[in-house]
Coordinates of C-alpha atoms and ligand atoms in Angstrom, one line a residue:
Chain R
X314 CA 71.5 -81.8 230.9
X315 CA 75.3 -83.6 230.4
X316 CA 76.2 -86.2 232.0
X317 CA 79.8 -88.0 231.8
X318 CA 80.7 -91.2 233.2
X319 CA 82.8 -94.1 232.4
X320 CA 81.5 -96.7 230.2
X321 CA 83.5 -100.1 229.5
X322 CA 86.3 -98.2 230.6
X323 CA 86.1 -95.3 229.0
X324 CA 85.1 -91.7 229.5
X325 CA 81.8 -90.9 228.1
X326 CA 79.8 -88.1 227.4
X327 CA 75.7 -87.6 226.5
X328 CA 74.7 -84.0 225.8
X329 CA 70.9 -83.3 225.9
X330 CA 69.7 -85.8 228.1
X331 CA 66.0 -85.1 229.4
X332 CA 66.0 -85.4 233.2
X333 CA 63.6 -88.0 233.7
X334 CA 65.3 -90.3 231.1
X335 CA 67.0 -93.9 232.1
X336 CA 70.4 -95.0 231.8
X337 CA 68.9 -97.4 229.6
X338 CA 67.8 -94.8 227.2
X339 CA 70.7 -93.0 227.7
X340 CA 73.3 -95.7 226.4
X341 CA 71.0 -97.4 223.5
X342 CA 69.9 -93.7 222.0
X343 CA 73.1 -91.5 223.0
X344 CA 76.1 -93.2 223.3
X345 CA 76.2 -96.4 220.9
X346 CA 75.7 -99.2 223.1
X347 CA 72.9 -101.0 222.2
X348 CA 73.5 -104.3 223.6
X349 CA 71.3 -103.6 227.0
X350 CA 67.7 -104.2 225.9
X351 CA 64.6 -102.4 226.3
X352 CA 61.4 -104.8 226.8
X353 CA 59.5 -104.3 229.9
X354 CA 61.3 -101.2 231.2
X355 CA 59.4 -101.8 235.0
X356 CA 62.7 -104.0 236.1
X357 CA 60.8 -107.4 235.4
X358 CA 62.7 -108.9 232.5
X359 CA 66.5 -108.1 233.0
X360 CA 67.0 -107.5 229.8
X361 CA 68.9 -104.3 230.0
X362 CA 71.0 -105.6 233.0
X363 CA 74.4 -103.7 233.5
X364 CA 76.7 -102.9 236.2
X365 CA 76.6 -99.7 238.3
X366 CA 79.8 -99.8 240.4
X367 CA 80.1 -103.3 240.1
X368 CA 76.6 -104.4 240.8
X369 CA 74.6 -105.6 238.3
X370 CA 71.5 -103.4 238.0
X371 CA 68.0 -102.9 235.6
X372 CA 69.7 -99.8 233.5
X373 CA 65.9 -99.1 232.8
X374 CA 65.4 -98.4 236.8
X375 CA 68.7 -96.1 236.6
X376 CA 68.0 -92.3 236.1
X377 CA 70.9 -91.1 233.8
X378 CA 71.7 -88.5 235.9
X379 CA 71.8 -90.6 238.9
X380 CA 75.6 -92.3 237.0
X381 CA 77.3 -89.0 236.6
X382 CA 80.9 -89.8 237.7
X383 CA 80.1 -93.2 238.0
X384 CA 81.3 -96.6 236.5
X385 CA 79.2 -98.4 234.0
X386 CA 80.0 -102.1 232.3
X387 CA 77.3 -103.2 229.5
X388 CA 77.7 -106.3 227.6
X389 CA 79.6 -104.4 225.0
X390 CA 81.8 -104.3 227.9
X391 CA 82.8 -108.3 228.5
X392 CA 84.6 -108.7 225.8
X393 CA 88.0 -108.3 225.5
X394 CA 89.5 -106.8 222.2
X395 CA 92.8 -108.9 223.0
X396 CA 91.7 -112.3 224.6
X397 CA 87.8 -112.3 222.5
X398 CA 85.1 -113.1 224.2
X399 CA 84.6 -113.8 227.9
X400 CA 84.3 -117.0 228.8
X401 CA 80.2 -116.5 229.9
X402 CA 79.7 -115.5 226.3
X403 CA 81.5 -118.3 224.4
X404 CA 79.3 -121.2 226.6
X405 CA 76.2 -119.2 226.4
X406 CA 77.2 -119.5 222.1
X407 CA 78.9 -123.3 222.9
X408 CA 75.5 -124.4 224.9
X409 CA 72.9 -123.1 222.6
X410 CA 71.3 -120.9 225.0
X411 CA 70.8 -118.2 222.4
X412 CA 67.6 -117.8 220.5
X413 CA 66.1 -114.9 219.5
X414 CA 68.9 -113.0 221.8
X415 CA 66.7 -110.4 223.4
X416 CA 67.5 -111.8 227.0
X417 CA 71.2 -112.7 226.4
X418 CA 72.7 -109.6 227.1
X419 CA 71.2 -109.5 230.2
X420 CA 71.5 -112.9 231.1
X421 CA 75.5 -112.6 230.5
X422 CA 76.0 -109.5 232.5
X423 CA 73.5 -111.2 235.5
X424 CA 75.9 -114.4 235.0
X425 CA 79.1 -113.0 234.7
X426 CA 78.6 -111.5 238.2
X427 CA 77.5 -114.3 239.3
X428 CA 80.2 -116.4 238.8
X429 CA 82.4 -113.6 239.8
X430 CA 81.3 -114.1 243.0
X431 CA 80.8 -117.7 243.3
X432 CA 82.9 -120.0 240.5
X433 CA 81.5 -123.0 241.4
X434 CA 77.4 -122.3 242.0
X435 CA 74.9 -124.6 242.7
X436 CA 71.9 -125.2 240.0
X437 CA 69.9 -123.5 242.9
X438 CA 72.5 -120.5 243.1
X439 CA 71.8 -120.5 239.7
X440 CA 68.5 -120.2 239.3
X441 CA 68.4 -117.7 242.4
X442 CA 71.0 -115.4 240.2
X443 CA 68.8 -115.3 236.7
X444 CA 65.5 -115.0 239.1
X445 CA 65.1 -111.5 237.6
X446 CA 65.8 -112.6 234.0
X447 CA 62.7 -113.7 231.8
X448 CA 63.6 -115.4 229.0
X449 CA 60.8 -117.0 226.9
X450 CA 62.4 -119.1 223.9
X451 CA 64.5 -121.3 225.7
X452 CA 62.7 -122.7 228.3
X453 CA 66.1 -122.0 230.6
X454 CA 67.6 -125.3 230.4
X455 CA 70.0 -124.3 227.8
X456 CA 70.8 -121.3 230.1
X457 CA 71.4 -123.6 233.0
X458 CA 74.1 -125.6 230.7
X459 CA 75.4 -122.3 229.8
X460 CA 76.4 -121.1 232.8
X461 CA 77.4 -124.4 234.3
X462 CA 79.8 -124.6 231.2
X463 CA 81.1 -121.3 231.9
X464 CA 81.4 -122.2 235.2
X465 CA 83.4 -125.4 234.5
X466 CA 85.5 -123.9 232.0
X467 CA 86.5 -121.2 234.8
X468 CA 87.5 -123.6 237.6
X469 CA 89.4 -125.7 235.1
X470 CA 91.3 -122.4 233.7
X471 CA 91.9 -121.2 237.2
X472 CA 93.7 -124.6 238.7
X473 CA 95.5 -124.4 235.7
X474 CA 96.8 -121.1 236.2
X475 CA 97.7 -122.0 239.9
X476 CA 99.6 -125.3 238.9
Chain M
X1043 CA 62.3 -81.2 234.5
X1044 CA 65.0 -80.3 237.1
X1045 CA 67.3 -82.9 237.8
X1046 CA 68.6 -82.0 241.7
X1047 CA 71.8 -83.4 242.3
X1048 CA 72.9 -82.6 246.0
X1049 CA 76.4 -83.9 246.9
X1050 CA 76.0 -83.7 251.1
X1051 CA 72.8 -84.2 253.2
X1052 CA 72.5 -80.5 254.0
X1053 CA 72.4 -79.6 250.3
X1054 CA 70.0 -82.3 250.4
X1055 CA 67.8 -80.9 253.2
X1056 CA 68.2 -77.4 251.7
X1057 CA 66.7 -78.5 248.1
X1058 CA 63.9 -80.5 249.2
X1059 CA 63.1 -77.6 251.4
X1060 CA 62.9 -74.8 248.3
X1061 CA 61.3 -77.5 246.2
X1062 CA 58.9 -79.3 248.7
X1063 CA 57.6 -81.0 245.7
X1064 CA 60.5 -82.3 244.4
X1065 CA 60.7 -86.0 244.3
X1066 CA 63.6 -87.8 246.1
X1067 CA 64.8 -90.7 243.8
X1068 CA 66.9 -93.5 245.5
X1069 CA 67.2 -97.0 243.6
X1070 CA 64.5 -95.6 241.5
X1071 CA 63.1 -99.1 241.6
X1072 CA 59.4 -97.4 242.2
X1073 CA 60.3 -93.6 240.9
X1074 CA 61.5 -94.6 237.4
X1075 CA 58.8 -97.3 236.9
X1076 CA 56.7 -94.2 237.3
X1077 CA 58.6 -92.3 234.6
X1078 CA 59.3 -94.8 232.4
X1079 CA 55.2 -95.1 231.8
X1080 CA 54.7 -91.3 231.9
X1081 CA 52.0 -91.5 235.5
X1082 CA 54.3 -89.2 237.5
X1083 CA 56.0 -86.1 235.8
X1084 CA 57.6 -84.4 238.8
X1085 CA 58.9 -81.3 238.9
X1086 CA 62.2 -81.9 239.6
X1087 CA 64.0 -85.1 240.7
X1088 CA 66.0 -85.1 243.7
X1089 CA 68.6 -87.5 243.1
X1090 CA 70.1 -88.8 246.9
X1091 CA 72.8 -91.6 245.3
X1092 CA 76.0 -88.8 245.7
X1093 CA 75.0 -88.4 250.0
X1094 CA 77.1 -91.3 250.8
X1095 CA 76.3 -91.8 254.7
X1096 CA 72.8 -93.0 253.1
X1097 CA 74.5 -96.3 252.4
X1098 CA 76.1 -96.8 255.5
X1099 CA 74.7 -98.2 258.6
X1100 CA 76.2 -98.3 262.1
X1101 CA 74.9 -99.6 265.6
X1102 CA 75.1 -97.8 268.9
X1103 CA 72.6 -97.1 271.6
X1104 CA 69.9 -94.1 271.2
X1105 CA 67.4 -92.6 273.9
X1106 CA 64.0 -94.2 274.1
X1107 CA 65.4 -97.3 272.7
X1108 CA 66.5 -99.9 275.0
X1109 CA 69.7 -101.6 274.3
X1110 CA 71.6 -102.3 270.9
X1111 CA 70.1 -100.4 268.2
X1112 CA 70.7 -100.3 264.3
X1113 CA 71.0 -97.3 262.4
X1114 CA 70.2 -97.8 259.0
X1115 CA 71.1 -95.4 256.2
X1116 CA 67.8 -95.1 254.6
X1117 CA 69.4 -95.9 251.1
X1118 CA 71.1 -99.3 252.1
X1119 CA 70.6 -101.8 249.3
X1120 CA 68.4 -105.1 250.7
X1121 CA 71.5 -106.7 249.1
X1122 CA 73.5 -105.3 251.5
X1123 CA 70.9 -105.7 254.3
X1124 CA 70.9 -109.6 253.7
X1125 CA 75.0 -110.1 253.3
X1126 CA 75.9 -107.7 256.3
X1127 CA 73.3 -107.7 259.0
X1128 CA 70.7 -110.9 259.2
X1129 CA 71.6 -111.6 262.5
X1130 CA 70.8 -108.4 264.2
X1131 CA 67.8 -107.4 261.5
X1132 CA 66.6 -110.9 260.6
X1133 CA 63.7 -110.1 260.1
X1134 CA 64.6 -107.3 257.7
X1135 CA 66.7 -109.2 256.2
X1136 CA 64.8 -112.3 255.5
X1137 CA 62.3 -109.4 254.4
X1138 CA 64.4 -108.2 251.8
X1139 CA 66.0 -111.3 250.4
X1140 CA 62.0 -111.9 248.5
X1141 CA 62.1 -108.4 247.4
X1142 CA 61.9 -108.6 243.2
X1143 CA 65.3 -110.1 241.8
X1144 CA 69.1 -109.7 242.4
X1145 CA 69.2 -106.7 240.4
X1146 CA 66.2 -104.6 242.4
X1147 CA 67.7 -105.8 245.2
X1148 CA 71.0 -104.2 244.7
X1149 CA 69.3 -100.9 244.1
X1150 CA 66.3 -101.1 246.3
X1151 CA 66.3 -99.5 249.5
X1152 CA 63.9 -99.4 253.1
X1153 CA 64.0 -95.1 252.8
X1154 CA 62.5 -96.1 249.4
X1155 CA 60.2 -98.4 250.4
X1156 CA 58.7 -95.9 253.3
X1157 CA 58.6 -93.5 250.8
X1158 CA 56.3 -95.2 248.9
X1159 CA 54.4 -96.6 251.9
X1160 CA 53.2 -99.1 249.3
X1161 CA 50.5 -101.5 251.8
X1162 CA 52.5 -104.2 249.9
X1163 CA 56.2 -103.5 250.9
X1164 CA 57.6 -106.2 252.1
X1165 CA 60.0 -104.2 254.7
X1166 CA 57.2 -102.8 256.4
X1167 CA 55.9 -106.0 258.0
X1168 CA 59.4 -106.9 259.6
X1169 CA 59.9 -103.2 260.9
X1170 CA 56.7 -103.4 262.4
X1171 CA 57.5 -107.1 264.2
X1172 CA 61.1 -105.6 265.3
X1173 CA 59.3 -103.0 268.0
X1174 CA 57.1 -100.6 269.0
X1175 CA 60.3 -98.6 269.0
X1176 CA 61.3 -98.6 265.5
X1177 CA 61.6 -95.0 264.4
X1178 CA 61.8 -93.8 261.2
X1179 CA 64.4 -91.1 261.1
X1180 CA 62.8 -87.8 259.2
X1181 CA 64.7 -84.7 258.4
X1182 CA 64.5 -81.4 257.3
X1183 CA 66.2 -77.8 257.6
X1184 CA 63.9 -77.3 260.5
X1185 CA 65.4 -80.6 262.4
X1186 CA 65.2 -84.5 262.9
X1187 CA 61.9 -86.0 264.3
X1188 CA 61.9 -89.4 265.3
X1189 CA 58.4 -91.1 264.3
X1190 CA 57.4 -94.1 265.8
X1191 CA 57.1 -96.5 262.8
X1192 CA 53.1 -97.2 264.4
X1193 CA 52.7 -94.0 263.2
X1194 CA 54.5 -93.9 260.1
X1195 CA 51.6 -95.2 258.2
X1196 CA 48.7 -93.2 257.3
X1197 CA 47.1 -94.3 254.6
X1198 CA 47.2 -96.3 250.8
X1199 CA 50.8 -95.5 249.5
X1200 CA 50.7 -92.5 252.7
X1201 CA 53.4 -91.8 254.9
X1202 CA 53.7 -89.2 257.9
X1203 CA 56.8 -87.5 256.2
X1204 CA 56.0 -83.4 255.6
X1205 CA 56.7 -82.5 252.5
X1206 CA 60.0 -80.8 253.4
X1207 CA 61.5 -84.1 255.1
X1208 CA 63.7 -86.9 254.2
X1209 CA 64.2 -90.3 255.7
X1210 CA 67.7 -90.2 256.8
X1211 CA 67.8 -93.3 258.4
X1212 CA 65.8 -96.1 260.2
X1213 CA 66.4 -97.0 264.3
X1214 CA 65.6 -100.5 264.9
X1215 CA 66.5 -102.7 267.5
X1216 CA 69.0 -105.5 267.0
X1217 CA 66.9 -108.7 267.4
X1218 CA 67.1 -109.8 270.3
X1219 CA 65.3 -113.4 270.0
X1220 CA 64.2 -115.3 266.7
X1221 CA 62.9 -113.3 263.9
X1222 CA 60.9 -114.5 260.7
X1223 CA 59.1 -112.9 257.7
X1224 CA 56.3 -115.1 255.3
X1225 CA 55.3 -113.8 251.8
X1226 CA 52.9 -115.2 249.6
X1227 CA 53.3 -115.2 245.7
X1228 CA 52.8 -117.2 242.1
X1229 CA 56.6 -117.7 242.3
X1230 CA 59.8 -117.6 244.4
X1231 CA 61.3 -114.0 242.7
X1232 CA 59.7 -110.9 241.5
X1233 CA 56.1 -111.5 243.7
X1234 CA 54.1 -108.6 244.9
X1235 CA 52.7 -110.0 248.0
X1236 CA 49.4 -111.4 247.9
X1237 CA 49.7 -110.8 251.6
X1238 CA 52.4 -111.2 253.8
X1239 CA 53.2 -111.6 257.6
X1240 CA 56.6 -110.9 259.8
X1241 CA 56.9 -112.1 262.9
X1242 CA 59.7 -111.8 266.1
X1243 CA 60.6 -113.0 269.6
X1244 CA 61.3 -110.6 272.1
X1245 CA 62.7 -112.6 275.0
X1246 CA 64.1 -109.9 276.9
X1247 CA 60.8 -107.5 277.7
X1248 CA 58.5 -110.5 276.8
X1249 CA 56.4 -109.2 274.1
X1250 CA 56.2 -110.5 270.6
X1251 CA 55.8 -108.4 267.1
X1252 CA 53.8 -108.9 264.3
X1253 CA 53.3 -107.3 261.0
X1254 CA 50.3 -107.4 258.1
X1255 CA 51.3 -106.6 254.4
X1256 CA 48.8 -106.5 251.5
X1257 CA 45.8 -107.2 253.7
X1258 CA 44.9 -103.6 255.0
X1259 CA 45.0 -100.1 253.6
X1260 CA 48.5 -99.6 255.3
X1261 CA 50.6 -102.0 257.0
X1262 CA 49.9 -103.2 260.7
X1263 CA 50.6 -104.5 263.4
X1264 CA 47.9 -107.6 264.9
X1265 CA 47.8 -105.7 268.2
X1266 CA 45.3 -108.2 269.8
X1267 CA 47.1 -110.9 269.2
X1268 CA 50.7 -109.4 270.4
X1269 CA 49.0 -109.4 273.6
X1270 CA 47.3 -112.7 273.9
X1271 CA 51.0 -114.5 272.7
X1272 CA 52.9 -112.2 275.6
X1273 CA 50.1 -113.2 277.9
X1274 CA 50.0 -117.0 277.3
X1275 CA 53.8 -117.3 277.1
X1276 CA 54.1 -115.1 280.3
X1277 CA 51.5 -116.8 282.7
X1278 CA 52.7 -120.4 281.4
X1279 CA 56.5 -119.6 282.1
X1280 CA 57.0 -120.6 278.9
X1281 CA 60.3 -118.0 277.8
X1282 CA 62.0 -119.8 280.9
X1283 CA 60.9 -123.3 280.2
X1284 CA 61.3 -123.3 276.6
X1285 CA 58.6 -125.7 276.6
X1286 CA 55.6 -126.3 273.9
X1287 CA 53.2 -123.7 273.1
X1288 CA 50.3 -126.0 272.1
X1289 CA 47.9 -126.2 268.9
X1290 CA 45.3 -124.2 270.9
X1291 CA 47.1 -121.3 271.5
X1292 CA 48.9 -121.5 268.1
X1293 CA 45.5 -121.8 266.5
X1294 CA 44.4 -118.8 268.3
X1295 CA 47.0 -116.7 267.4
X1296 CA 46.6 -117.2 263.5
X1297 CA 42.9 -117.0 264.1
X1298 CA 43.6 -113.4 265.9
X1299 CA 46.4 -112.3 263.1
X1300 CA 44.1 -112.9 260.5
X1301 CA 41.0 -110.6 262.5
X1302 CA 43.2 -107.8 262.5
X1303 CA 43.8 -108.0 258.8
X1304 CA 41.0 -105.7 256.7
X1305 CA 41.8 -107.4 253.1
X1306 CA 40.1 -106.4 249.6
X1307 CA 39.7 -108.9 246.1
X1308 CA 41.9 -108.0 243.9
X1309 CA 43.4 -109.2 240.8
X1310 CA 46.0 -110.8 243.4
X1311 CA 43.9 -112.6 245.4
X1312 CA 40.7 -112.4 247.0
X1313 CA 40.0 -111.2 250.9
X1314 CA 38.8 -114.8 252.1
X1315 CA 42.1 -116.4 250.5
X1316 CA 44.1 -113.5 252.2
X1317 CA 42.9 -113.9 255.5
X1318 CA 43.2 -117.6 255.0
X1319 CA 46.7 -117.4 254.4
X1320 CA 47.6 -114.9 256.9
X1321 CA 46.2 -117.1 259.5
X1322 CA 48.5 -120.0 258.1
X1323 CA 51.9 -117.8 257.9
X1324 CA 51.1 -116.6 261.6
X1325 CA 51.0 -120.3 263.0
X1326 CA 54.2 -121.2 260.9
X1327 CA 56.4 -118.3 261.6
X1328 CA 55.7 -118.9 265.0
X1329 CA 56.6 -122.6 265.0
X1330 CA 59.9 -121.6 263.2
X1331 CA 60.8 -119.1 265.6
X1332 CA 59.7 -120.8 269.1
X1333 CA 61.6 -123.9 267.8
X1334 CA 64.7 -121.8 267.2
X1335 CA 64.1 -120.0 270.4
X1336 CA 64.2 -123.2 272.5
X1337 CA 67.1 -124.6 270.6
X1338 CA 68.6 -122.0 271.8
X1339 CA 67.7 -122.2 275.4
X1340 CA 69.0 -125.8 275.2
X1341 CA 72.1 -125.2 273.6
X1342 CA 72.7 -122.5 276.3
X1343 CA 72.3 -124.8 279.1
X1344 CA 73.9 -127.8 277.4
Ligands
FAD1205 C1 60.6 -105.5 239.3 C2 60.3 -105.0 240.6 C3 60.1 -105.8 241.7 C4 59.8 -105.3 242.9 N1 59.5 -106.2 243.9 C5 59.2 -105.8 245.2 C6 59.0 -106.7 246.2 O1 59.0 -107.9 246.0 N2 58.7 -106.2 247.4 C7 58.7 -104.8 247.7 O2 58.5 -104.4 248.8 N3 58.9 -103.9 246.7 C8 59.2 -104.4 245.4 N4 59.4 -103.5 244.4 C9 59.3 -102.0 244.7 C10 60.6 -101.4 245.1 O3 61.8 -102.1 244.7 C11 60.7 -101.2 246.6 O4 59.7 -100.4 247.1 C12 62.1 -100.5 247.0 O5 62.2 -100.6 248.4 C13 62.1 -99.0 246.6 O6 63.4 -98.5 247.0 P1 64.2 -97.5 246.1 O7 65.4 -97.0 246.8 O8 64.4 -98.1 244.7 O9 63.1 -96.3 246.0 P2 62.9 -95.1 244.9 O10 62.2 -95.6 243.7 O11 64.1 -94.3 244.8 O12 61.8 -94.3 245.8 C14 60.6 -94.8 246.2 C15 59.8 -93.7 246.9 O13 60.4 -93.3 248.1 C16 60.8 -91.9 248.1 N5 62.1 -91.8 248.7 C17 63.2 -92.5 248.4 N6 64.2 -92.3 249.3 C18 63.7 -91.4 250.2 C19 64.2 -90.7 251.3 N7 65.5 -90.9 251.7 N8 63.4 -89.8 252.0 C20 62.1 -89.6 251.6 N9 61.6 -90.2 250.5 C21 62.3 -91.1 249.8 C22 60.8 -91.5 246.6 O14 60.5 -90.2 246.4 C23 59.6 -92.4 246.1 O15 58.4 -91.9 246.4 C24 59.8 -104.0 243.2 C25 60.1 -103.1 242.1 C26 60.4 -103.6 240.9 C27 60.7 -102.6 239.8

């Protein structure tokens, strides 16, 4: 079957998808965007976190067909081609909470929303937020630094703008 | 495959009723775990996302429920469950705040977990505890039958639905006194439960509701000991007095939850430990919610 939908912004079209397929599958083997993962591909790891509509979802638990019409973001999808990278990404780089990467992608899009919602979170927010992110080279504290850098660098962007 | 991609309820209704075996997909939390490792190849898939009233919810009053009732679109998110209605479903919502992570949470849904009927879904426990009437909201082409959610279960990962219906919606009555919901796991997020136990108030007819996960074939309700809370709150005047309920009776109620519990060893834990700890979560949700019940009493008269 075909299914179109907006991706980053754009219109998007994958010909030949099999019905039972994931979203996951769909963007990594049919559109070009790679940058979700597939490791567990049961919704444990959060690797292939994207947003569906604006909430952050396991692509892997998305049936491709289920986003026909809809709007998807992936991590491809948080930069900006004109300002660079979003601020989540530069502290996650800034931080060190990148090893072997697998996770990161997931771990932006999970924490992007995140602060989205709630600029200023607590280290339990926090951990509550990446709950459904497995990462197992950094031992999180790196990602904890991350996001409270990101989270710092936000606020202090924000009063800046409103002074 | 087929991929079935009904825009309005009755296109819906008049899919799954030429393809009976077509499987409805929601969140596709459960259905695409099943696809993903190749142990279900359906037919078709009947994809409900496009039927938009799923995802709404609205309160009103319906016949054979007494007073304030919620009518929840079976595909709610439990995201949207906890933000938008844990006062009137607190149990539910509570419930569906321990469901998996963030990100199954805003894609899970209570029509998905009575479609599985799973014996460890955690909404099942808190829709049992919110009433005897709770009714699951089934559908076909042929019409809507409201089944009593004491009914809804009928065996492992076995519902009551025909295989022409769909769960449109779920009644349940807004709370009407404390409500609470216990879950035991290895961590705080992503936990099937080992077992799990919710519990609510019901001030206004006097009766009290329980609900087993993960220690029984289906989910349950601790019938027995329902009645001995309504009878010892009751005949001590405790709803008006607001006063203590005692270790013996508290005691006795964990003792009674965890009799009505018929648990198997698993790799999750073993039957003794269930039983154990459904005893434990029985006495403690009840503390929680009679202390909240009579701060309330005292705030009222204060
Ligand atoms: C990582 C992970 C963690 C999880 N953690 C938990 C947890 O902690 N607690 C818990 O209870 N569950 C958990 N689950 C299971 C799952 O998220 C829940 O059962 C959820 O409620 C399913 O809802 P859904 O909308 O995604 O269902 P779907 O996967 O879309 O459907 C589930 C079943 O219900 C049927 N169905 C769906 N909608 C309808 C309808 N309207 N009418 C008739 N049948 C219907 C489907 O055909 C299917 O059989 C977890 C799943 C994952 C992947």
């Amino acid at each position: 079957m075909r299914v179109t939908f907006n991706a980053n912004g754009r219109p998007v079209e994958a010909d030949d998808v099999w019905e039972g397929e994931s979203l996951l599958f769909m963007l990594r083997e049919r559109l070009g965007l790679p940058g979700s993962k597939n490791a567990c591909e049961q919704g444990e790891c959060g690797s292939c976190t994207v947003y569906l509509d604006g909430a952050p979802v396991c692509s892997c638990l998305v049936a491709a067909g289920q986003v026909q019409d809809r709007e998807v973001r992936t991590v491809e999808g948080l930069a900006d081609d004109e300002s660079g990278l979003d601020p989540v990404q530069q502290a996650f780089i800034d931080a060190g909470a990148v090893q072997c990467g697998f996770c990161t992608p997931g771990l932006l899009v999970q924490t992007h929303d995140l602060l989205e919602r709630e600029p200023q979170p607590s280290d339990s927010d926090i951990r509550e937020a990446l709950s459904g992110n497995l990462c197992r080279c950094t031992g999180y504290e790196k990602i904890m630094d991350a996001v409270r850098l990101a989270s710092a660098r936000k606020c202090s962007d924000a009063s800046e703008v409103s002074q | 495959m087929e991929f079935l991609r009904p825009a309005t309820w009755d296109e819906a209704l008049a899919a799954k009723a030429e393809n009976p075996s077509a499987l409805p997909i929601s969140g596709g939390t459960d259905v695409m775990v099943e696809l993903n490792f190749d142990r279900h190849r359906p037919g078709a898939l009947l994809d409900l996302n496009r039927i938009t009233e799923l995802t709404t919810w609205e309160s009103g009053t319906y016949e054979g429920q007494e007073g304030e009732v919620i009518r929840l679109g079976s595909a709610v998110p439990y995201a949207r469950i906890t933000k938008e209605l844990s006062g009137p479903l607190q149990g539910l919502s509570i419930a569906g705040n321990t469901v998996g992570s963030p990100q199954i949470r805003n894609r899970g849904s209570v029509g998905g977990n009575l479609g599985g009927a799973s014996p460890a879904g955690d909404a099942h426990p808190a829709l049992l505890a919110a009433g005897k009437d709770v009714f699951v909201e089934a559908e076909s082409v042929r019409g809507t039958r409201l089944i009593a959610i004491d009914d809804f279960y009928v065996g492992v990962k076995r519902n009551s639905l025909e295989p022409d219906e769909l769960i449109r919606a779920i009644r349940i009555p807004v709370a009407d006194g404390p409500q609470q919901f216990s879950k035991i796991g290895t961590r705080n997020a992503m936990v099937i439960a080992v077992c799990a136990f919710g519990f609510a108030l019901h001030p206004k007819n006097g009766t009290v509701g329980t609900g087993i996960g993960s220690a029984a074939p289906t989910p349950r309700r601790a019938a027995e000991a329902e009645q001995f809370l309504a009878d010892e709150l009751a005949s001590r005047g405790l709803w008006e007095s607001g006063g203590l309920i005692g270790p013996a009776a508290v005691q006795r109620f964990g003792e009674l939850v965890s009799a009505a519990a018929s648990p198997i060893d698993d790799v999750r834990g073993s039957a003794a430990y269930r039983r154990h700890a459904l005893a434990v979560m029985a006495r403690r949700t009840l503390t929680w919610t009679w202390n909240e019940y009579t701060q309330s009493l005292r705030s009222a008269a204060a």
